[in-house]
PDB file of C-alpha atoms and ligand atoms in Angstrom:
ATOM      1  CA  UNK M   1     229.404 132.333 -92.050  1.00 71.00           C
ATOM      2  CA  UNK M   2     230.402 129.536 -89.796  1.00 90.00           C
ATOM      3  CA  UNK M   3     231.221 132.168 -87.273  1.00 97.00           C
ATOM      4  CA  UNK M   4     230.202 135.836 -86.783  1.00 98.00           C
ATOM      5  CA  UNK M   5     233.728 137.080 -85.239  1.00 98.00           C
ATOM      6  CA  UNK M   6     236.136 138.243 -87.928  1.00 98.00           C
ATOM      7  CA  UNK M   7     239.384 139.560 -86.086  1.00 98.00           C
ATOM      8  CA  UNK M   8     241.506 141.962 -88.602  1.00 98.00           C
ATOM      9  CA  UNK M   9     245.168 141.604 -87.611  1.00 98.00           C
ATOM     10  CA  UNK M  10     248.223 140.202 -88.569  1.00 97.00           C
ATOM     11  CA  UNK M  11     250.253 136.780 -87.122  1.00 97.00           C
ATOM     12  CA  UNK M  12     253.347 137.947 -85.215  1.00 97.00           C
ATOM     13  CA  UNK M  13     251.486 141.009 -83.361  1.00 98.00           C
ATOM     14  CA  UNK M  14     251.259 140.783 -79.675  1.00 98.00           C
ATOM     15  CA  UNK M  15     247.969 142.340 -79.744  1.00 99.00           C
ATOM     16  CA  UNK M  16     246.436 140.150 -82.406  1.00 98.00           C
ATOM     17  CA  UNK M  17     247.871 137.232 -80.158  1.00 98.00           C
ATOM     18  CA  UNK M  18     246.462 138.418 -77.306  1.00 99.00           C
ATOM     19  CA  UNK M  19     243.134 138.278 -78.812  1.00 99.00           C
ATOM     20  CA  UNK M  20     243.139 134.869 -80.651  1.00 98.00           C
ATOM     21  CA  UNK M  21     244.584 133.278 -77.059  1.00 99.00           C
ATOM     22  CA  UNK M  22     241.363 134.927 -75.224  1.00 99.00           C
ATOM     23  CA  UNK M  23     239.009 133.257 -77.906  1.00 98.00           C
ATOM     24  CA  UNK M  24     241.167 130.071 -77.895  1.00 98.00           C
ATOM     25  CA  UNK M  25     240.490 130.008 -73.989  1.00 98.00           C
ATOM     26  CA  UNK M  26     236.647 130.575 -74.286  1.00 98.00           C
ATOM     27  CA  UNK M  27     236.494 128.098 -76.705  1.00 98.00           C
ATOM     28  CA  UNK M  28     235.164 131.070 -79.532  1.00 98.00           C
ATOM     29  CA  UNK M  29     235.615 130.012 -82.877  1.00 98.00           C
ATOM     30  CA  UNK M  30     236.749 133.130 -85.198  1.00 98.00           C
ATOM     31  CA  UNK M  31     237.823 134.001 -88.893  1.00 98.00           C
ATOM     32  CA  UNK M  32     241.450 136.310 -89.109  1.00 98.00           C
ATOM     33  CA  UNK M  33     241.508 138.749 -92.139  1.00 98.00           C
ATOM     34  CA  UNK M  34     244.494 139.606 -93.059  1.00 98.00           C
ATOM     35  CA  UNK M  35     245.486 143.390 -92.514  1.00 98.00           C
ATOM     36  CA  UNK M  36     249.137 144.822 -92.128  1.00 96.00           C
ATOM     37  CA  UNK M  37     249.117 148.300 -90.568  1.00 95.00           C
ATOM     38  CA  UNK M  38     252.569 149.679 -92.500  1.00 92.00           C
ATOM     39  CA  UNK M  39     250.558 151.374 -93.664  1.00 94.00           C
ATOM     40  CA  UNK M  40     247.100 150.677 -92.841  1.00 96.00           C
ATOM     41  CA  UNK M  41     244.846 150.103 -96.388  1.00 96.00           C
ATOM     42  CA  UNK M  42     242.207 153.358 -95.843  1.00 97.00           C
ATOM     43  CA  UNK M  43     239.482 151.224 -95.622  1.00 97.00           C
ATOM     44  CA  UNK M  44     240.696 150.159 -92.063  1.00 98.00           C
ATOM     45  CA  UNK M  45     241.790 153.367 -90.955  1.00 97.00           C
ATOM     46  CA  UNK M  46     237.760 154.392 -91.693  1.00 96.00           C
ATOM     47  CA  UNK M  47     237.590 151.589 -88.588  1.00 97.00           C
ATOM     48  CA  UNK M  48     240.525 152.469 -86.563  1.00 98.00           C
ATOM     49  CA  UNK M  49     241.478 155.796 -87.093  1.00 97.00           C
ATOM     50  CA  UNK M  50     244.277 155.050 -84.541  1.00 98.00           C
ATOM     51  CA  UNK M  51     245.834 152.824 -87.891  1.00 98.00           C
ATOM     52  CA  UNK M  52     246.499 149.620 -85.450  1.00 98.00           C
ATOM     53  CA  UNK M  53     245.785 145.746 -85.572  1.00 98.00           C
ATOM     54  CA  UNK M  54     243.627 144.155 -84.121  1.00 98.00           C
ATOM     55  CA  UNK M  55     240.239 145.079 -85.097  1.00 98.00           C
ATOM     56  CA  UNK M  56     237.108 142.984 -84.120  1.00 99.00           C
ATOM     57  CA  UNK M  57     234.238 142.548 -86.035  1.00 98.00           C
ATOM     58  CA  UNK M  58     231.061 141.230 -84.912  1.00 98.00           C
ATOM     59  CA  UNK M  59     229.336 140.267 -87.633  1.00 98.00           C
ATOM     60  CA  UNK M  60     226.008 139.595 -85.359  1.00 98.00           C
ATOM     61  CA  UNK M  61     226.219 142.877 -84.747  1.00 98.00           C
ATOM     62  CA  UNK M  62     227.408 144.959 -88.174  1.00 98.00           C
ATOM     63  CA  UNK M  63     228.678 143.610 -91.500  1.00 97.00           C
ATOM     64  CA  UNK M  64     229.440 146.713 -92.972  1.00 96.00           C
ATOM     65  CA  UNK M  65     232.253 149.848 -92.395  1.00 96.00           C
ATOM     66  CA  UNK M  66     232.615 150.382 -88.709  1.00 97.00           C
ATOM     67  CA  UNK M  67     229.415 148.786 -87.755  1.00 98.00           C
ATOM     68  CA  UNK M  68     229.795 145.670 -85.554  1.00 98.00           C
ATOM     69  CA  UNK M  69     233.565 146.989 -85.136  1.00 98.00           C
ATOM     70  CA  UNK M  70     235.770 147.537 -82.202  1.00 98.00           C
ATOM     71  CA  UNK M  71     239.495 148.421 -82.106  1.00 98.00           C
ATOM     72  CA  UNK M  72     242.562 147.653 -79.374  1.00 98.00           C
ATOM     73  CA  UNK M  73     243.023 144.501 -77.818  1.00 99.00           C
ATOM     74  CA  UNK M  74     241.720 145.546 -74.346  1.00 99.00           C
ATOM     75  CA  UNK M  75     238.685 146.751 -75.803  1.00 98.00           C
ATOM     76  CA  UNK M  76     238.035 143.650 -77.792  1.00 99.00           C
ATOM     77  CA  UNK M  77     238.724 141.465 -74.906  1.00 99.00           C
ATOM     78  CA  UNK M  78     236.804 143.293 -72.395  1.00 98.00           C
ATOM     79  CA  UNK M  79     234.156 143.216 -74.878  1.00 99.00           C
ATOM     80  CA  UNK M  80     234.257 139.067 -75.419  1.00 98.00           C
ATOM     81  CA  UNK M  81     234.664 138.717 -71.826  1.00 98.00           C
ATOM     82  CA  UNK M  82     231.119 140.357 -71.328  1.00 98.00           C
ATOM     83  CA  UNK M  83     229.602 138.641 -74.206  1.00 98.00           C
ATOM     84  CA  UNK M  84     230.955 135.426 -73.123  1.00 98.00           C
ATOM     85  CA  UNK M  85     231.586 135.235 -69.577  1.00 98.00           C
ATOM     86  CA  UNK M  86     232.674 131.681 -69.154  1.00 98.00           C
ATOM     87  CA  UNK M  87     235.577 131.011 -68.325  1.00 98.00           C
ATOM     88  CA  UNK M  88     235.992 134.190 -66.260  1.00 98.00           C
ATOM     89  CA  UNK M  89     239.154 135.928 -67.298  1.00 98.00           C
ATOM     90  CA  UNK M  90     238.730 139.208 -65.260  1.00 98.00           C
ATOM     91  CA  UNK M  91     238.734 138.322 -61.376  1.00 97.00           C
ATOM     92  CA  UNK M  92     235.182 139.299 -60.266  1.00 96.00           C
ATOM     93  CA  UNK M  93     236.459 140.935 -56.805  1.00 96.00           C
ATOM     94  CA  UNK M  94     237.270 144.407 -57.101  1.00 97.00           C
ATOM     95  CA  UNK M  95     240.732 144.452 -56.020  1.00 97.00           C
ATOM     96  CA  UNK M  96     241.458 141.601 -58.052  1.00 97.00           C
ATOM     97  CA  UNK M  97     240.052 143.198 -61.185  1.00 98.00           C
ATOM     98  CA  UNK M  98     241.942 146.429 -60.748  1.00 98.00           C
ATOM     99  CA  UNK M  99     245.125 144.215 -60.448  1.00 98.00           C
ATOM    100  CA  UNK M 100     244.283 142.642 -63.678  1.00 98.00           C
ATOM    101  CA  UNK M 101     243.528 145.717 -65.644  1.00 98.00           C
ATOM    102  CA  UNK M 102     247.006 147.367 -64.269  1.00 98.00           C
ATOM    103  CA  UNK M 103     248.551 143.884 -65.512  1.00 98.00           C
ATOM    104  CA  UNK M 104     247.198 144.303 -69.033  1.00 99.00           C
ATOM    105  CA  UNK M 105     248.209 147.936 -69.418  1.00 99.00           C
ATOM    106  CA  UNK M 106     251.790 146.852 -68.079  1.00 99.00           C
ATOM    107  CA  UNK M 107     252.207 144.489 -70.936  1.00 99.00           C
ATOM    108  CA  UNK M 108     250.617 146.630 -73.743  1.00 98.00           C
ATOM    109  CA  UNK M 109     252.670 149.653 -72.888  1.00 98.00           C
ATOM    110  CA  UNK M 110     256.058 148.610 -70.924  1.00 98.00           C
ATOM    111  CA  UNK M 111     256.766 145.592 -72.113  1.00 98.00           C
ATOM    112  CA  UNK M 112     255.486 146.229 -75.917  1.00 98.00           C
ATOM    113  CA  UNK M 113     257.331 149.639 -75.946  1.00 98.00           C
ATOM    114  CA  UNK M 114     260.376 147.645 -74.980  1.00 98.00           C
ATOM    115  CA  UNK M 115     259.964 144.195 -76.519  1.00 98.00           C
ATOM    116  CA  UNK M 116     258.160 145.184 -79.737  1.00 98.00           C
ATOM    117  CA  UNK M 117     259.919 148.694 -80.537  1.00 98.00           C
ATOM    118  CA  UNK M 118     263.118 147.889 -78.727  1.00 98.00           C
ATOM    119  CA  UNK M 119     263.939 143.964 -79.906  1.00 98.00           C
ATOM    120  CA  UNK M 120     261.087 142.644 -82.574  1.00 98.00           C
ATOM    121  CA  UNK M 121     260.791 145.435 -84.685  1.00 98.00           C
ATOM    122  CA  UNK M 122     264.756 146.512 -84.770  1.00 98.00           C
ATOM    123  CA  UNK M 123     265.381 142.433 -85.657  1.00 98.00           C
ATOM    124  CA  UNK M 124     262.277 140.523 -86.751  1.00 97.00           C
ATOM    125  CA  UNK M 125     260.770 143.123 -88.623  1.00 96.00           C
ATOM    126  CA  UNK M 126     263.701 144.667 -90.400  1.00 97.00           C
ATOM    127  CA  UNK M 127     264.450 141.034 -91.580  1.00 95.00           C
ATOM    128  CA  UNK M 128     261.009 140.808 -92.734  1.00 94.00           C
ATOM    129  CA  UNK M 129     260.972 143.632 -94.647  1.00 94.00           C
ATOM    130  CA  UNK M 130     264.632 143.503 -96.251  1.00 96.00           C
ATOM    131  CA  UNK M 131     266.512 145.723 -94.107  1.00 97.00           C
ATOM    132  CA  UNK M 132     269.766 145.221 -92.231  1.00 97.00           C
ATOM    133  CA  UNK M 133     268.555 143.958 -88.477  1.00 97.00           C
ATOM    134  CA  UNK M 134     269.640 146.526 -85.761  1.00 98.00           C
ATOM    135  CA  UNK M 135     271.292 144.068 -83.298  1.00 98.00           C
ATOM    136  CA  UNK M 136     272.771 146.853 -81.194  1.00 98.00           C
ATOM    137  CA  UNK M 137     269.448 148.101 -80.325  1.00 98.00           C
ATOM    138  CA  UNK M 138     268.021 144.864 -79.675  1.00 98.00           C
ATOM    139  CA  UNK M 139     270.831 143.903 -77.484  1.00 98.00           C
ATOM    140  CA  UNK M 140     270.877 146.747 -75.031  1.00 98.00           C
ATOM    141  CA  UNK M 141     267.156 146.807 -74.655  1.00 98.00           C
ATOM    142  CA  UNK M 142     267.609 143.119 -73.444  1.00 98.00           C
ATOM    143  CA  UNK M 143     270.476 143.647 -71.533  1.00 98.00           C
ATOM    144  CA  UNK M 144     269.970 147.247 -70.016  1.00 98.00           C
ATOM    145  CA  UNK M 145     266.177 148.127 -69.966  1.00 98.00           C
ATOM    146  CA  UNK M 146     264.206 144.716 -69.820  1.00 98.00           C
ATOM    147  CA  UNK M 147     265.981 143.166 -66.490  1.00 98.00           C
ATOM    148  CA  UNK M 148     264.477 146.076 -64.279  1.00 98.00           C
ATOM    149  CA  UNK M 149     261.057 144.528 -65.903  1.00 98.00           C
ATOM    150  CA  UNK M 150     261.864 141.289 -65.606  1.00 98.00           C
ATOM    151  CA  UNK M 151     262.958 141.988 -61.705  1.00 98.00           C
ATOM    152  CA  UNK M 152     259.450 143.388 -60.923  1.00 98.00           C
ATOM    153  CA  UNK M 153     257.919 140.196 -62.929  1.00 98.00           C
ATOM    154  CA  UNK M 154     259.872 137.908 -61.007  1.00 98.00           C
ATOM    155  CA  UNK M 155     258.887 139.176 -57.307  1.00 98.00           C
ATOM    156  CA  UNK M 156     255.284 139.673 -58.695  1.00 98.00           C
ATOM    157  CA  UNK M 157     254.995 136.089 -60.011  1.00 98.00           C
ATOM    158  CA  UNK M 158     255.887 134.548 -56.712  1.00 95.00           C
ATOM    159  CA  UNK M 159     255.505 130.782 -56.460  1.00 92.00           C
ATOM    160  CA  UNK M 160     252.281 130.961 -58.662  1.00 93.00           C
ATOM    161  CA  UNK M 161     251.196 129.730 -61.926  1.00 94.00           C
ATOM    162  CA  UNK M 162     249.079 132.623 -62.616  1.00 98.00           C
ATOM    163  CA  UNK M 163     249.200 136.581 -61.518  1.00 98.00           C
ATOM    164  CA  UNK M 164     245.627 136.731 -59.705  1.00 97.00           C
ATOM    165  CA  UNK M 165     244.501 133.722 -57.830  1.00 83.00           C
ATOM    166  CA  UNK M 166     244.236 129.971 -58.821  1.00 91.00           C
ATOM    167  CA  UNK M 167     243.209 130.436 -62.409  1.00 97.00           C
ATOM    168  CA  UNK M 168     244.637 132.386 -66.213  1.00 98.00           C
ATOM    169  CA  UNK M 169     243.473 135.567 -66.330  1.00 98.00           C
ATOM    170  CA  UNK M 170     244.046 138.136 -68.794  1.00 98.00           C
ATOM    171  CA  UNK M 171     246.926 139.891 -66.876  1.00 98.00           C
ATOM    172  CA  UNK M 172     248.300 135.903 -67.812  1.00 99.00           C
ATOM    173  CA  UNK M 173     247.352 136.465 -71.307  1.00 99.00           C
ATOM    174  CA  UNK M 174     248.777 139.850 -71.772  1.00 99.00           C
ATOM    175  CA  UNK M 175     252.496 139.537 -70.242  1.00 98.00           C
ATOM    176  CA  UNK M 176     252.835 136.092 -72.152  1.00 99.00           C
ATOM    177  CA  UNK M 177     252.094 137.226 -75.292  1.00 99.00           C
ATOM    178  CA  UNK M 178     254.383 140.192 -75.415  1.00 98.00           C
ATOM    179  CA  UNK M 179     257.049 137.341 -74.425  1.00 98.00           C
ATOM    180  CA  UNK M 180     256.450 135.157 -77.449  1.00 98.00           C
ATOM    181  CA  UNK M 181     257.684 138.441 -79.563  1.00 98.00           C
ATOM    182  CA  UNK M 182     260.848 138.049 -77.306  1.00 98.00           C
ATOM    183  CA  UNK M 183     261.635 134.363 -78.225  1.00 98.00           C
ATOM    184  CA  UNK M 184     260.938 135.201 -81.560  1.00 98.00           C
ATOM    185  CA  UNK M 185     263.751 137.844 -81.791  1.00 98.00           C
ATOM    186  CA  UNK M 186     266.251 135.477 -79.966  1.00 98.00           C
ATOM    187  CA  UNK M 187     266.080 137.452 -76.606  1.00 98.00           C
ATOM    188  CA  UNK M 188     265.586 134.494 -73.712  1.00 96.00           C
ATOM    189  CA  UNK M 189     264.458 135.371 -69.934  1.00 98.00           C
ATOM    190  CA  UNK M 190     267.540 134.010 -68.196  1.00 98.00           C
ATOM    191  CA  UNK M 191     266.607 131.070 -66.056  1.00 98.00           C
ATOM    192  CA  UNK M 192     269.068 131.294 -63.285  1.00 98.00           C
ATOM    193  CA  UNK M 193     268.702 135.031 -62.724  1.00 98.00           C
ATOM    194  CA  UNK M 194     265.104 135.013 -63.102  1.00 98.00           C
ATOM    195  CA  UNK M 195     263.726 130.941 -62.438  1.00 98.00           C
ATOM    196  CA  UNK M 196     260.215 131.666 -61.334  1.00 98.00           C
ATOM    197  CA  UNK M 197     259.310 134.338 -64.464  1.00 98.00           C
ATOM    198  CA  UNK M 198     260.933 131.899 -66.969  1.00 98.00           C
ATOM    199  CA  UNK M 199     258.874 128.812 -65.501  1.00 98.00           C
ATOM    200  CA  UNK M 200     256.199 131.057 -65.436  1.00 98.00           C
ATOM    201  CA  UNK M 201     256.101 132.158 -68.979  1.00 98.00           C
ATOM    202  CA  UNK M 202     257.146 128.443 -70.432  1.00 98.00           C
ATOM    203  CA  UNK M 203     254.046 127.213 -68.693  1.00 98.00           C
ATOM    204  CA  UNK M 204     251.853 129.541 -70.340  1.00 98.00           C
ATOM    205  CA  UNK M 205     253.151 129.152 -73.758  1.00 98.00           C
ATOM    206  CA  UNK M 206     252.712 125.594 -73.488  1.00 98.00           C
ATOM    207  CA  UNK M 207     249.024 126.278 -73.188  1.00 98.00           C
ATOM    208  CA  UNK M 208     247.130 124.781 -75.968  1.00 98.00           C
ATOM    209  CA  UNK M 209     245.369 128.366 -76.885  1.00 98.00           C
ATOM    210  CA  UNK M 210     249.134 129.622 -77.040  1.00 98.00           C
ATOM    211  CA  UNK M 211     251.352 127.025 -78.268  1.00 98.00           C
ATOM    212  CA  UNK M 212     248.751 127.163 -81.553  1.00 98.00           C
ATOM    213  CA  UNK M 213     249.557 130.299 -81.762  1.00 98.00           C
ATOM    214  CA  UNK M 214     253.379 129.941 -81.715  1.00 98.00           C
ATOM    215  CA  UNK M 215     252.814 126.915 -84.163  1.00 98.00           C
ATOM    216  CA  UNK M 216     251.322 128.712 -86.992  1.00 97.00           C
ATOM    217  CA  UNK M 217     253.755 131.597 -86.390  1.00 98.00           C
ATOM    218  CA  UNK M 218     256.813 129.847 -86.209  1.00 96.00           C
ATOM    219  CA  UNK M 219     256.303 129.161 -90.105  1.00 96.00           C
ATOM    220  CA  UNK M 220     256.741 133.292 -90.772  1.00 96.00           C
ATOM    221  CA  UNK M 221     259.409 133.601 -87.460  1.00 95.00           C
ATOM    222  CA  UNK M 222     261.561 130.641 -87.483  1.00 91.00           C
ATOM    223  CA  UNK M 223     264.232 130.336 -84.400  1.00 91.00           C
ATOM    224  CA  UNK M 224     266.653 133.542 -84.084  1.00 94.00           C
ATOM    225  CA  UNK M 225     270.046 133.070 -83.132  1.00 94.00           C
ATOM    226  CA  UNK M 226     270.294 134.264 -79.546  1.00 97.00           C
ATOM    227  CA  UNK M 227     270.602 137.785 -79.197  1.00 97.00           C
ATOM    228  CA  UNK M 228     273.441 137.344 -76.609  1.00 95.00           C
TER     229      UNK M 228
HETATM  230  N1  GSH I   1     246.564 150.148 -77.666  1.00 92.34           N
HETATM  231  C1  GSH I   1     246.702 148.893 -79.326  1.00 92.34           C
HETATM  232  C2  GSH I   1     247.959 148.690 -79.873  1.00 92.34           C
HETATM  233  C3  GSH I   1     247.664 147.836 -80.920  1.00 92.34           C
HETATM  234  C4  GSH I   1     249.127 147.804 -81.530  1.00 92.34           C
HETATM  235  O1  GSH I   1     250.281 148.942 -81.904  1.00 92.34           O
HETATM  236  N2  GSH I   1     249.497 147.358 -82.839  1.00 92.34           N
HETATM  237  C5  GSH I   1     250.628 147.217 -83.892  1.00 92.34           C
HETATM  238  C6  GSH I   1     250.923 146.373 -84.094  1.00 92.34           C
HETATM  239  S1  GSH I   1     251.636 144.700 -83.119  1.00 92.34           S
HETATM  240  C7  GSH I   1     250.299 148.397 -84.957  1.00 92.34           C
HETATM  241  O2  GSH I   1     249.743 147.923 -85.344  1.00 92.34           O
HETATM  242  N3  GSH I   1     251.131 149.413 -85.166  1.00 92.34           N
HETATM  243  C8  GSH I   1     250.750 149.902 -86.460  1.00 92.34           C
HETATM  244  C9  GSH I   1     251.704 151.116 -86.108  1.00 92.34           C
HETATM  245  O3  GSH I   1     252.483 151.568 -85.269  1.00 92.34           O
HETATM  246  O4  GSH I   1     251.483 152.089 -87.261  1.00 92.34           O
HETATM  247  C10 GSH I   1     246.151 147.398 -79.011  1.00 92.34           C
HETATM  248  O5  GSH I   1     246.201 146.911 -77.787  1.00 92.34           O
HETATM  249  O6  GSH I   1     245.257 146.859 -79.712  1.00 92.34           O
END
């Protein structure tokens, strides 16, 4: 076994990608074992009753059943930060730390709901599973539900490359990961209307950690027609 870290998940999940990017930024080697959650296999439900990917197994802790496993991308990333503190991806000052956790939660709930459930699933996943894409839902989400979120992020990003301080943090990784799914569905951030957000996301996606994930995933999710 070349590495202790085994990630259960599937390509295309923004939560799996979030963990992959964090692992890459920390320079940690890992293996992926494919688990599709629709529906999750029985052995997997036994280690994650939420039936969701990702789950990490640290084989230095346990190799069978639930031993050594941690479900949920946020729990996994927090675990990896504690175990492998360099480079620091959670600010150390109390306020910065609180803000980082807020942005992570915002990405995983508010953005994921709109981009994942409102755009990616009705288009990309429908096509992947041989169903008719629901473009109407996706377009409505992109043009009505997402703009207030883009306005919020445009203001938060300001002139910065990173949301918190001078360095990449879990906040940037979580947010940028959701935007990869928007691109796979043919959704774009209008750079005229949200220039800062659009440049911020583009820079993050160009980092080797994100670029490597995107290059692999592109084989499954080829460029889509623009949604609008
Ligand atoms: N809070 C979880 C969310 C994970 C999640 O929702 N994963 C999706 C795939 S992107 C899933 O497994 N969905 C299965 C389902 O909805 O049944 C995390 O951060 O890991």
